[in-house]
Short mmCIF file of C-alpha atoms and ligand atoms in Angstrom, two decimals:
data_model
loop_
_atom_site.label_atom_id
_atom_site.label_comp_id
_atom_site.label_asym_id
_atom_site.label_seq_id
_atom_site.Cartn_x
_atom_site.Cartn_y
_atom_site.Cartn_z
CA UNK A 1 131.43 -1.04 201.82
CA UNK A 2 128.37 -0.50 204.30
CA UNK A 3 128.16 -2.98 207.41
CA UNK A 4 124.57 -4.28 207.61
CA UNK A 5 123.84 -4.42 211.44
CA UNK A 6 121.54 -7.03 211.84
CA UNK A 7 118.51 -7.15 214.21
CA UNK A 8 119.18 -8.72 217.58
CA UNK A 9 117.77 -12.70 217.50
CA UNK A 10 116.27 -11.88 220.86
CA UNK A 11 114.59 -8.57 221.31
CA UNK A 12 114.85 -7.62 217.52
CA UNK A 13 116.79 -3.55 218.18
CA UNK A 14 119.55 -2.99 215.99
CA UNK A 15 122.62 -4.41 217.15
CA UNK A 16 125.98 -2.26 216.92
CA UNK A 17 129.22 -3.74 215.40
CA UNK A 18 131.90 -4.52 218.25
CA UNK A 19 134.77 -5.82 216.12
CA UNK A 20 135.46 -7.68 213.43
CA UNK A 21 138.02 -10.38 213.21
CA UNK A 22 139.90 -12.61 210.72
CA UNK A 23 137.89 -15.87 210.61
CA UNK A 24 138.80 -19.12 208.46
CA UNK A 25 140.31 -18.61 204.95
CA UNK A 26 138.16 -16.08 203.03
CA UNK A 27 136.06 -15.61 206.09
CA UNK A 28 135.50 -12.38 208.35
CA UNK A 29 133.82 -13.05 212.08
CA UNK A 30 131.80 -9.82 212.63
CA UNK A 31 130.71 -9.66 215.99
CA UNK A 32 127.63 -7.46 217.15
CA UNK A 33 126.56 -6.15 220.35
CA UNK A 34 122.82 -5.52 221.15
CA UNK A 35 122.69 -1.97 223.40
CA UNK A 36 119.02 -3.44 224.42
CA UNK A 37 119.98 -6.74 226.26
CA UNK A 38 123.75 -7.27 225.83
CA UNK A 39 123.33 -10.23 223.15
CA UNK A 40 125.80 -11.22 221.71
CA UNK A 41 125.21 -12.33 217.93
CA UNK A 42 128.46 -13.10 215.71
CA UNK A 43 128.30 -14.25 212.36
CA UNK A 44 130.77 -15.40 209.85
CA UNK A 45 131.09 -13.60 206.54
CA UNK A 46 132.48 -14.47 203.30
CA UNK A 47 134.99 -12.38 201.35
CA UNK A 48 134.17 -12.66 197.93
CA UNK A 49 135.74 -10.78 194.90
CA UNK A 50 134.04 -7.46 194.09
CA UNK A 51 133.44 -8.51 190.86
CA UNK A 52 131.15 -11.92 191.97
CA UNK A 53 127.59 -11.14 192.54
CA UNK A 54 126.99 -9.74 196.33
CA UNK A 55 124.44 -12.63 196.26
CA UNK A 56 127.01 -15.07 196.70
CA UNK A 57 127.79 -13.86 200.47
CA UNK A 58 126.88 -16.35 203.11
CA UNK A 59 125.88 -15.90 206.07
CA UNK A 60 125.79 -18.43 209.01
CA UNK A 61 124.70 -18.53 212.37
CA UNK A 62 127.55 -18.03 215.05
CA UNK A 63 128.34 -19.24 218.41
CA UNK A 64 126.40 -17.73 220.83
CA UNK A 65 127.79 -16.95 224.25
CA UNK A 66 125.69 -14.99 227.13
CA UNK A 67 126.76 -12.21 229.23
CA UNK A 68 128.84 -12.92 231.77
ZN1 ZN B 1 118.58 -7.62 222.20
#
């Protein structure tokens, strides 16, 4: 299964994939790291069954923290 790396919300350069953790039930928490300006931009994904439509994945908007 390919990781989509989304843009970064900020300066729009492809973000690379830090780690991805277990989230709520039937939810991974993929977190991405821009290599531009450090953003951080985590977003929760949903584990559907392989046999569902891929349209069914949802996407939402995660906390954002900044750099330290
Ligand atoms: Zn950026």
């Amino acid at each position: 299964m390919t990781i989509q790396r989304p843009p970064c919300p900020k300066c729009q350069t492809t973000t690379m994939l830090a780690r991805i953790t277990p989230g709520p039930a039937g939810f991974d928490i993929r977190t991405f790291e821009c290599p531009a300006c450090d953003f951080i931009h985590q977003i929760a994904v949903e584990l559907v069954d392989p046999m569902k439509s891929a349209d069914t994945l949802a996407w939402f908007q995660g906390e954002l923290r900044a750099p330290a």
